[in-house]
Structures are given as structure tokens and as C-alpha cells.
PDB file of C-alpha atoms in Angstrom:
ATOM      1  CA  UNK A  20       0.000   0.000   0.000  1.00 42.00           C
ATOM      2  CA  UNK A  21       1.190   3.513  -0.819  1.00 43.00           C
ATOM      3  CA  UNK A  22       1.471   6.096   1.943  1.00 45.00           C
ATOM      4  CA  UNK A  23      -2.127   6.655   3.040  1.00 46.00           C
ATOM      5  CA  UNK A  24      -3.466  10.203   3.164  1.00 44.00           C
ATOM      6  CA  UNK A  25      -4.199  11.581   6.641  1.00 43.00           C
ATOM      7  CA  UNK A  26      -7.231  13.806   7.089  1.00 43.00           C
ATOM      8  CA  UNK A  27      -7.188  15.231  10.606  1.00 44.00           C
ATOM      9  CA  UNK A  28     -10.375  16.020  12.482  1.00 47.00           C
ATOM     10  CA  UNK A  29     -11.126  17.523  15.864  1.00 48.00           C
ATOM     11  CA  UNK A  30     -10.911  14.717  18.437  1.00 55.00           C
ATOM     12  CA  UNK A  31     -13.867  16.197  20.311  1.00 63.00           C
ATOM     13  CA  UNK A  32     -16.085  16.110  17.234  1.00 82.00           C
ATOM     14  CA  UNK A  33     -19.071  13.887  18.211  1.00 86.00           C
ATOM     15  CA  UNK A  34     -19.136  12.350  14.732  1.00 89.00           C
ATOM     16  CA  UNK A  35     -15.498  11.293  15.136  1.00 88.00           C
ATOM     17  CA  UNK A  36     -16.046   9.879  18.604  1.00 88.00           C
ATOM     18  CA  UNK A  37     -18.968   7.844  17.247  1.00 91.00           C
ATOM     19  CA  UNK A  38     -16.780   6.681  14.347  1.00 93.00           C
ATOM     20  CA  UNK A  39     -14.044   5.508  16.746  1.00 91.00           C
ATOM     21  CA  UNK A  40     -16.645   3.589  18.737  1.00 91.00           C
ATOM     22  CA  UNK A  41     -18.125   1.884  15.653  1.00 94.00           C
ATOM     23  CA  UNK A  42     -14.653   0.971  14.386  1.00 95.00           C
ATOM     24  CA  UNK A  43     -13.794  -0.718  17.694  1.00 93.00           C
ATOM     25  CA  UNK A  44     -17.117  -2.570  17.846  1.00 94.00           C
ATOM     26  CA  UNK A  45     -16.743  -3.937  14.307  1.00 96.00           C
ATOM     27  CA  UNK A  46     -12.979  -4.504  14.108  1.00 97.00           C
ATOM     28  CA  UNK A  47     -13.632  -8.247  14.522  1.00 97.00           C
ATOM     29  CA  UNK A  48     -15.087  -8.277  10.976  1.00 97.00           C
ATOM     30  CA  UNK A  49     -11.905  -6.730   9.622  1.00 98.00           C
ATOM     31  CA  UNK A  50      -9.794  -9.355  11.340  1.00 97.00           C
ATOM     32  CA  UNK A  51     -12.096 -12.179  10.197  1.00 97.00           C
ATOM     33  CA  UNK A  52     -11.687 -11.075   6.575  1.00 97.00           C
ATOM     34  CA  UNK A  53      -7.936 -10.617   6.898  1.00 97.00           C
ATOM     35  CA  UNK A  54      -7.463 -14.009   8.559  1.00 95.00           C
ATOM     36  CA  UNK A  55      -9.005 -15.610   5.466  1.00 96.00           C
ATOM     37  CA  UNK A  56      -7.048 -13.337   3.134  1.00 96.00           C
ATOM     38  CA  UNK A  57      -3.820 -14.735   4.599  1.00 96.00           C
ATOM     39  CA  UNK A  58      -4.953 -18.242   3.550  1.00 94.00           C
ATOM     40  CA  UNK A  59      -5.964 -17.363   0.000  1.00 93.00           C
ATOM     41  CA  UNK A  60      -3.690 -18.451  -2.822  1.00 93.00           C
ATOM     42  CA  UNK A  61      -4.878 -15.483  -4.897  1.00 94.00           C
ATOM     43  CA  UNK A  62      -5.314 -12.311  -2.783  1.00 94.00           C
ATOM     44  CA  UNK A  63      -8.783 -10.738  -2.879  1.00 95.00           C
ATOM     45  CA  UNK A  64      -8.217  -7.507  -0.943  1.00 96.00           C
ATOM     46  CA  UNK A  65      -6.901  -4.363  -2.626  1.00 94.00           C
ATOM     47  CA  UNK A  66      -6.346  -2.607   0.715  1.00 94.00           C
ATOM     48  CA  UNK A  67      -6.357  -3.732   4.356  1.00 96.00           C
ATOM     49  CA  UNK A  68      -5.280  -1.190   6.961  1.00 97.00           C
ATOM     50  CA  UNK A  69      -6.095  -0.063  10.487  1.00 97.00           C
ATOM     51  CA  UNK A  70      -5.977   3.431  11.949  1.00 96.00           C
ATOM     52  CA  UNK A  71      -4.693   3.673  15.506  1.00 94.00           C
ATOM     53  CA  UNK A  72      -4.299   6.411  18.092  1.00 91.00           C
ATOM     54  CA  UNK A  73      -0.588   6.962  18.782  1.00 91.00           C
ATOM     55  CA  UNK A  74       0.274   9.059  21.826  1.00 88.00           C
ATOM     56  CA  UNK A  75       3.297  10.809  23.305  1.00 89.00           C
ATOM     57  CA  UNK A  76       3.893  13.222  26.168  1.00 89.00           C
ATOM     58  CA  UNK A  77       5.352  16.404  24.667  1.00 89.00           C
ATOM     59  CA  UNK A  78       5.917  19.489  26.871  1.00 89.00           C
ATOM     60  CA  UNK A  79       3.662  18.014  29.589  1.00 89.00           C
ATOM     61  CA  UNK A  80       0.817  17.499  27.128  1.00 86.00           C
ATOM     62  CA  UNK A  81      -0.494  14.249  25.677  1.00 86.00           C
ATOM     63  CA  UNK A  82      -0.270  14.571  21.909  1.00 88.00           C
ATOM     64  CA  UNK A  83      -2.450  12.158  19.897  1.00 89.00           C
ATOM     65  CA  UNK A  84      -2.121  11.344  16.208  1.00 91.00           C
ATOM     66  CA  UNK A  85      -4.348   8.902  14.362  1.00 92.00           C
ATOM     67  CA  UNK A  86      -2.283   7.038  11.765  1.00 94.00           C
ATOM     68  CA  UNK A  87      -2.631   3.993   9.530  1.00 96.00           C
ATOM     69  CA  UNK A  88      -0.785   0.680   9.702  1.00 97.00           C
ATOM     70  CA  UNK A  89      -0.744  -2.313   7.377  1.00 95.00           C
ATOM     71  CA  UNK A  90       0.768  -5.860   7.417  1.00 96.00           C
ATOM     72  CA  UNK A  91      -1.599  -6.468  10.301  1.00 97.00           C
ATOM     73  CA  UNK A  92      -1.791  -9.253  12.845  1.00 97.00           C
ATOM     74  CA  UNK A  93      -4.106  -9.590  15.828  1.00 97.00           C
ATOM     75  CA  UNK A  94      -4.039 -11.911  18.854  1.00 95.00           C
ATOM     76  CA  UNK A  95      -7.270 -10.893  20.570  1.00 95.00           C
ATOM     77  CA  UNK A  96      -5.347  -8.434  22.761  1.00 93.00           C
ATOM     78  CA  UNK A  97      -3.057  -6.314  20.602  1.00 94.00           C
ATOM     79  CA  UNK A  98      -2.781  -5.244  16.988  1.00 96.00           C
ATOM     80  CA  UNK A  99       0.563  -5.542  15.237  1.00 97.00           C
ATOM     81  CA  UNK A 100       1.570  -3.871  12.005  1.00 97.00           C
ATOM     82  CA  UNK A 101       3.779  -1.412  10.148  1.00 98.00           C
ATOM     83  CA  UNK A 102       3.175   2.343  10.274  1.00 97.00           C
ATOM     84  CA  UNK A 103       2.519   3.821   6.817  1.00 96.00           C
ATOM     85  CA  UNK A 104       2.256   7.517   7.760  1.00 94.00           C
ATOM     86  CA  UNK A 105       4.814  10.174   8.674  1.00 95.00           C
ATOM     87  CA  UNK A 106       3.916  11.611  12.100  1.00 94.00           C
ATOM     88  CA  UNK A 107       3.225  15.332  12.309  1.00 93.00           C
ATOM     89  CA  UNK A 108       4.423  15.959  15.864  1.00 92.00           C
ATOM     90  CA  UNK A 109       5.221  12.599  17.417  1.00 93.00           C
ATOM     91  CA  UNK A 110       8.866  11.599  17.634  1.00 93.00           C
ATOM     92  CA  UNK A 111       8.427   8.179  19.275  1.00 94.00           C
ATOM     93  CA  UNK A 112       7.313   6.464  16.025  1.00 95.00           C
ATOM     94  CA  UNK A 113       8.328   6.751  12.392  1.00 95.00           C
ATOM     95  CA  UNK A 114       6.942   5.664   9.037  1.00 96.00           C
ATOM     96  CA  UNK A 115       7.957   2.020   8.521  1.00 96.00           C
ATOM     97  CA  UNK A 116       8.160   1.156  12.243  1.00 96.00           C
ATOM     98  CA  UNK A 117       6.722  -2.134  13.447  1.00 97.00           C
ATOM     99  CA  UNK A 118       4.185  -1.338  16.157  1.00 96.00           C
ATOM    100  CA  UNK A 119       2.139  -3.152  18.795  1.00 94.00           C
ATOM    101  CA  UNK A 120      -0.965  -1.338  20.027  1.00 91.00           C
ATOM    102  CA  UNK A 121      -3.830  -2.434  22.335  1.00 91.00           C
ATOM    103  CA  UNK A 122      -7.204  -3.021  20.675  1.00 90.00           C
ATOM    104  CA  UNK A 123      -8.781  -0.105  22.560  1.00 89.00           C
ATOM    105  CA  UNK A 124      -6.634   2.343  20.574  1.00 91.00           C
ATOM    106  CA  UNK A 125      -8.297   1.493  17.258  1.00 93.00           C
ATOM    107  CA  UNK A 126      -9.794   4.550  15.629  1.00 93.00           C
ATOM    108  CA  UNK A 127     -10.689   3.009  12.257  1.00 96.00           C
ATOM    109  CA  UNK A 128     -10.220   0.082   9.890  1.00 98.00           C
ATOM    110  CA  UNK A 129     -10.637  -0.325   6.167  1.00 97.00           C
ATOM    111  CA  UNK A 130     -10.541  -3.063   3.593  1.00 96.00           C
ATOM    112  CA  UNK A 131     -11.473  -2.868  -0.071  1.00 95.00           C
ATOM    113  CA  UNK A 132     -12.272  -5.544  -2.627  1.00 93.00           C
ATOM    114  CA  UNK A 133     -13.985  -5.622  -6.019  1.00 89.00           C
ATOM    115  CA  UNK A 134     -14.517  -1.880  -6.055  1.00 84.00           C
ATOM    116  CA  UNK A 135     -16.224  -1.687  -2.638  1.00 89.00           C
ATOM    117  CA  UNK A 136     -14.880  -0.355   0.641  1.00 95.00           C
ATOM    118  CA  UNK A 137     -15.698  -1.791   4.060  1.00 96.00           C
ATOM    119  CA  UNK A 138     -15.299   0.087   7.340  1.00 97.00           C
ATOM    120  CA  UNK A 139     -13.662   3.493   7.014  1.00 96.00           C
ATOM    121  CA  UNK A 140     -15.849   5.063   9.722  1.00 96.00           C
ATOM    122  CA  UNK A 141     -13.687   8.137  10.310  1.00 94.00           C
ATOM    123  CA  UNK A 142     -13.274   8.559   6.561  1.00 95.00           C
ATOM    124  CA  UNK A 143     -17.040   8.506   6.074  1.00 96.00           C
ATOM    125  CA  UNK A 144     -17.556  10.919   8.991  1.00 94.00           C
ATOM    126  CA  UNK A 145     -15.240  13.376   7.217  1.00 92.00           C
ATOM    127  CA  UNK A 146     -16.835  12.722   3.820  1.00 95.00           C
ATOM    128  CA  UNK A 147     -20.266  13.473   5.320  1.00 94.00           C
ATOM    129  CA  UNK A 148     -19.179  17.075   5.860  1.00 93.00           C
ATOM    130  CA  UNK A 149     -17.689  17.538   2.387  1.00 94.00           C
ATOM    131  CA  UNK A 150     -19.344  18.870  -0.750  1.00 94.00           C
ATOM    132  CA  UNK A 151     -19.884  16.479  -3.673  1.00 93.00           C
ATOM    133  CA  UNK A 152     -16.810  17.946  -5.363  1.00 94.00           C
ATOM    134  CA  UNK A 153     -14.668  17.539  -2.244  1.00 94.00           C
ATOM    135  CA  UNK A 154     -15.836  13.931  -1.834  1.00 94.00           C
ATOM    136  CA  UNK A 155     -14.873  13.189  -5.433  1.00 93.00           C
ATOM    137  CA  UNK A 156     -11.420  14.741  -4.884  1.00 93.00           C
ATOM    138  CA  UNK A 157     -11.002  12.836  -1.613  1.00 92.00           C
ATOM    139  CA  UNK A 158     -11.897   9.518  -3.241  1.00 92.00           C
ATOM    140  CA  UNK A 159      -9.569  10.226  -6.143  1.00 91.00           C
ATOM    141  CA  UNK A 160      -6.699  10.876  -3.694  1.00 90.00           C
ATOM    142  CA  UNK A 161      -7.291   7.441  -2.172  1.00 87.00           C
ATOM    143  CA  UNK A 162      -7.913   5.825  -5.556  1.00 88.00           C
ATOM    144  CA  UNK A 163     -11.141   4.304  -4.222  1.00 89.00           C
ATOM    145  CA  UNK A 164     -14.865   4.929  -4.382  1.00 88.00           C
ATOM    146  CA  UNK A 165     -16.114   5.135  -0.783  1.00 94.00           C
ATOM    147  CA  UNK A 166     -19.776   5.160  -1.794  1.00 90.00           C
ATOM    148  CA  UNK A 167     -22.534   6.335   0.559  1.00 93.00           C
ATOM    149  CA  UNK A 168     -21.190   7.765   3.820  1.00 94.00           C
ATOM    150  CA  UNK A 169     -24.489   6.825   5.502  1.00 93.00           C
ATOM    151  CA  UNK A 170     -24.317   3.160   4.495  1.00 94.00           C
ATOM    152  CA  UNK A 171     -21.076   1.610   5.789  1.00 96.00           C
ATOM    153  CA  UNK A 172     -20.479  -2.067   5.044  1.00 95.00           C
ATOM    154  CA  UNK A 173     -18.537  -4.324   7.429  1.00 96.00           C
ATOM    155  CA  UNK A 174     -18.772  -7.785   5.808  1.00 95.00           C
ATOM    156  CA  UNK A 175     -18.343  -8.957   2.228  1.00 91.00           C
ATOM    157  CA  UNK A 176     -21.668  -9.124   0.328  1.00 91.00           C
ATOM    158  CA  UNK A 177     -23.633  -8.536   3.541  1.00 93.00           C
ATOM    159  CA  UNK A 178     -26.534  -6.986   1.588  1.00 92.00           C
ATOM    160  CA  UNK A 179     -26.802  -9.900  -0.836  1.00 94.00           C
ATOM    161  CA  UNK A 180     -26.077 -12.504   1.862  1.00 94.00           C
ATOM    162  CA  UNK A 181     -26.970 -11.219   5.356  1.00 95.00           C
ATOM    163  CA  UNK A 182     -25.747 -14.513   6.844  1.00 94.00           C
ATOM    164  CA  UNK A 183     -22.213 -13.299   6.081  1.00 94.00           C
ATOM    165  CA  UNK A 184     -22.556 -11.056   9.140  1.00 94.00           C
ATOM    166  CA  UNK A 185     -22.722 -14.220  11.243  1.00 94.00           C
ATOM    167  CA  UNK A 186     -20.154 -16.388   9.479  1.00 94.00           C
ATOM    168  CA  UNK A 187     -17.640 -15.866   6.696  1.00 95.00           C
ATOM    169  CA  UNK A 188     -18.556 -17.983   3.640  1.00 94.00           C
ATOM    170  CA  UNK A 189     -15.027 -19.408   3.486  1.00 95.00           C
ATOM    171  CA  UNK A 190     -15.452 -20.900   6.966  1.00 94.00           C
ATOM    172  CA  UNK A 191     -18.338 -22.996   5.630  1.00 94.00           C
ATOM    173  CA  UNK A 192     -16.715 -23.769   2.285  1.00 94.00           C
ATOM    174  CA  UNK A 193     -13.447 -24.954   3.842  1.00 94.00           C
ATOM    175  CA  UNK A 194     -15.056 -27.373   6.310  1.00 95.00           C
ATOM    176  CA  UNK A 195     -14.131 -30.558   4.411  1.00 96.00           C
ATOM    177  CA  UNK A 196     -10.577 -29.318   3.854  1.00 95.00           C
ATOM    178  CA  UNK A 197     -10.216 -28.621   7.580  1.00 96.00           C
ATOM    179  CA  UNK A 198     -11.539 -32.080   8.492  1.00 96.00           C
ATOM    180  CA  UNK A 199      -9.007 -33.664   6.103  1.00 96.00           C
ATOM    181  CA  UNK A 200      -6.197 -31.473   7.437  1.00 95.00           C
ATOM    182  CA  UNK A 201      -6.897 -32.522  11.024  1.00 95.00           C
ATOM    183  CA  UNK A 202      -7.006 -36.206  10.045  1.00 94.00           C
ATOM    184  CA  UNK A 203      -3.593 -35.846   8.408  1.00 95.00           C
ATOM    185  CA  UNK A 204      -2.161 -33.574  11.130  1.00 94.00           C
ATOM    186  CA  UNK A 205      -3.836 -34.588  14.418  1.00 92.00           C
ATOM    187  CA  UNK A 206      -1.127 -32.927  16.537  1.00 92.00           C
ATOM    188  CA  UNK A 207      -2.131 -29.513  15.193  1.00 93.00           C
ATOM    189  CA  UNK A 208      -5.169 -29.556  17.484  1.00 94.00           C
ATOM    190  CA  UNK A 209      -3.119 -29.497  20.674  1.00 92.00           C
ATOM    191  CA  UNK A 210      -0.116 -27.482  19.487  1.00 94.00           C
ATOM    192  CA  UNK A 211       0.423 -24.087  21.122  1.00 95.00           C
ATOM    193  CA  UNK A 212       2.447 -21.170  19.810  1.00 95.00           C
ATOM    194  CA  UNK A 213       4.934 -19.229  21.945  1.00 93.00           C
ATOM    195  CA  UNK A 214       2.103 -17.210  23.517  1.00 94.00           C
ATOM    196  CA  UNK A 215      -0.023 -20.259  24.302  1.00 95.00           C
ATOM    197  CA  UNK A 216      -2.525 -19.822  21.480  1.00 96.00           C
ATOM    198  CA  UNK A 217      -4.012 -22.978  19.968  1.00 97.00           C
ATOM    199  CA  UNK A 218      -5.683 -23.529  16.610  1.00 97.00           C
ATOM    200  CA  UNK A 219      -9.006 -23.221  18.475  1.00 98.00           C
ATOM    201  CA  UNK A 220      -8.015 -19.862  19.980  1.00 98.00           C
ATOM    202  CA  UNK A 221      -7.148 -18.481  16.543  1.00 97.00           C
ATOM    203  CA  UNK A 222     -10.332 -19.686  14.847  1.00 97.00           C
ATOM    204  CA  UNK A 223     -12.416 -18.336  17.737  1.00 98.00           C
ATOM    205  CA  UNK A 224     -10.786 -14.905  17.547  1.00 98.00           C
ATOM    206  CA  UNK A 225     -11.584 -14.877  13.811  1.00 97.00           C
ATOM    207  CA  UNK A 226     -15.230 -15.790  14.481  1.00 97.00           C
ATOM    208  CA  UNK A 227     -15.251 -18.949  12.346  1.00 97.00           C
ATOM    209  CA  UNK A 228     -18.044 -21.074  13.840  1.00 96.00           C
ATOM    210  CA  UNK A 229     -17.794 -23.997  11.401  1.00 96.00           C
ATOM    211  CA  UNK A 230     -14.056 -24.254  12.019  1.00 97.00           C
ATOM    212  CA  UNK A 231     -14.554 -23.950  15.781  1.00 97.00           C
ATOM    213  CA  UNK A 232     -17.179 -26.700  15.712  1.00 97.00           C
ATOM    214  CA  UNK A 233     -14.920 -29.031  13.715  1.00 97.00           C
ATOM    215  CA  UNK A 234     -12.017 -28.435  16.109  1.00 97.00           C
ATOM    216  CA  UNK A 235     -14.127 -29.048  19.228  1.00 97.00           C
ATOM    217  CA  UNK A 236     -15.619 -32.226  17.713  1.00 95.00           C
ATOM    218  CA  UNK A 237     -12.071 -33.349  16.854  1.00 95.00           C
ATOM    219  CA  UNK A 238     -10.998 -33.099  20.501  1.00 95.00           C
ATOM    220  CA  UNK A 239      -9.534 -29.593  20.798  1.00 96.00           C
ATOM    221  CA  UNK A 240      -9.044 -28.510  24.405  1.00 96.00           C
ATOM    222  CA  UNK A 241     -11.673 -25.853  25.111  1.00 96.00           C
ATOM    223  CA  UNK A 242      -9.948 -25.038  28.431  1.00 96.00           C
ATOM    224  CA  UNK A 243      -6.508 -24.310  26.947  1.00 96.00           C
ATOM    225  CA  UNK A 244      -5.192 -20.921  28.120  1.00 96.00           C
ATOM    226  CA  UNK A 245      -2.881 -18.395  26.513  1.00 96.00           C
ATOM    227  CA  UNK A 246      -0.158 -16.610  28.489  1.00 94.00           C
ATOM    228  CA  UNK A 247      -2.865 -14.012  29.143  1.00 93.00           C
ATOM    229  CA  UNK A 248      -4.819 -16.733  30.978  1.00 96.00           C
ATOM    230  CA  UNK A 249      -7.631 -16.785  28.414  1.00 97.00           C
ATOM    231  CA  UNK A 250      -9.549 -19.702  26.932  1.00 97.00           C
ATOM    232  CA  UNK A 251     -11.112 -19.638  23.457  1.00 97.00           C
ATOM    233  CA  UNK A 252     -14.493 -18.952  25.109  1.00 98.00           C
ATOM    234  CA  UNK A 253     -12.989 -15.895  26.820  1.00 97.00           C
ATOM    235  CA  UNK A 254     -12.126 -14.480  23.396  1.00 97.00           C
ATOM    236  CA  UNK A 255     -15.557 -15.346  21.980  1.00 97.00           C
ATOM    237  CA  UNK A 256     -17.086 -13.283  24.783  1.00 96.00           C
ATOM    238  CA  UNK A 257     -14.478 -10.506  24.642  1.00 95.00           C
ATOM    239  CA  UNK A 258     -15.009  -9.995  20.900  1.00 96.00           C
ATOM    240  CA  UNK A 259     -18.772 -10.486  21.190  1.00 95.00           C
ATOM    241  CA  UNK A 260     -18.907 -13.407  18.742  1.00 96.00           C
ATOM    242  CA  UNK A 261     -22.314 -14.401  20.086  1.00 95.00           C
ATOM    243  CA  UNK A 262     -22.792 -17.292  17.628  1.00 95.00           C
ATOM    244  CA  UNK A 263     -19.677 -19.028  18.997  1.00 97.00           C
ATOM    245  CA  UNK A 264     -20.535 -18.953  22.699  1.00 97.00           C
ATOM    246  CA  UNK A 265     -23.069 -21.864  22.615  1.00 97.00           C
ATOM    247  CA  UNK A 266     -20.480 -24.104  20.910  1.00 96.00           C
ATOM    248  CA  UNK A 267     -18.399 -24.120  24.114  1.00 95.00           C
ATOM    249  CA  UNK A 268     -21.277 -24.951  26.448  1.00 85.00           C
TER     250      UNK A 268
END
């Protein structure tokens, strides 16, 4: 991704505060899409980036800048990525730095595929206050059509297939492949990474109910804990993946 434009807005602006809130509530959909993107042989996303609040104490004042990162990873606690903006005032981060930021510092997320954008809450809040001409210029600067600022999508084809808001279609379509993979690699169910995350933790964080069901039925340990002391169910609750919670009970 090229350096993303930054459009600053007053942090006290109620529209912006609402945009930050919506971005945090729906970030799980961004991560669900990106977790499948990382498994695709042919990439489907044109853009996938997250905007975060970076802070620094300068002259006894807390300075905040909202900047974009890409190359994103997420473990249910923190977001990892590479900064793609040049800070205005901050000196504790630079363009190209690898960063690790808690989930509660998300201020926006955006992915784009097949000519449609998803998320972009702060972008749409700013677009809502622009003239038609300014919106056209803004979209041209990004090289994307952001569509209707009052109708923000969060999941691929959610209008055509509302069930996509509950489960990603790839989770259903890959069920047989997952079953075969587990049969061939039974140890993968119990393996933990360096932070204690299991296959079941990762699929739960991504909201993939079919995958979670297959793993539980295959003997995955639902009580396994990460170094943060959290089970897969803890993450289902933390991220408000309501459709997953009954699978653990």
C-alpha cells in the first residue's frame, strides 16, 4: 500500500467519537476477513489497513495522532503492524516502524475488494461534511470509491447474503478441507504457539463457527489458556462473537 493520506479532524467532534466507537465494535469483521485473506492463494483484498491512536507526552501534554498501519496481525489483545504515515508531531514512532498497540486504541479500519470499501468510519464521517466535489477529490486521492457515507459495510456481500454477518462464507466452504487437514495432522489440534494460542483460539478470535465446531468435535481442548490466561471462550465473549458462545457450552 502507498502512503495513506491523513485527514485530521477535531478529536472532540461527536461524529469522530462515534466513528471511533463503531470501528472498535466492528474490528472483529476486519480481522475475520484478513485471517481468510492470509490463507488465500490469490489475494482478494486491494487494501487492508487499520488506523490507531498513537500518543506521546510532549511538553507536559499528551499529543495524539491517528495514523494507519498495514501488514496487520491480531491476537485478541493487541494489533501488530507497520506504520505507513509520517507523524506530524510525534517523535516516538516513524513511518515504517513495526508497532504493537492495544485493541482499545483502534480509531478506524478499512478493507477494499472488487470496487467496494468496508469500514472506514472516520473517513465517512469526514466525507459526510464535504461537498460532492470535495468527496470526489477525496476519493480520487485514495484511488477508491467510498460510496454512501451513511451506508457503511462491514462484511463482504452482507446486503446480498446477510448470513455473512454471522459467518464468513469461506469458513463454511473450507469445512471438508479442515476435516481432512486434522485427520492428516492430528497434533495440530493441541499445538500451542509461543504465547499459548491454539488452533481453536485463533479460529475463535476470527469468528469462524464452522471451524470452531470441527475443532471441538475433533478433541480440541476448550480449556486451553494463553499466556494471558484466556480460553477460546474468553475471546468469543471478549469480541462479542455471540454465535460461537453456545459451541463451548
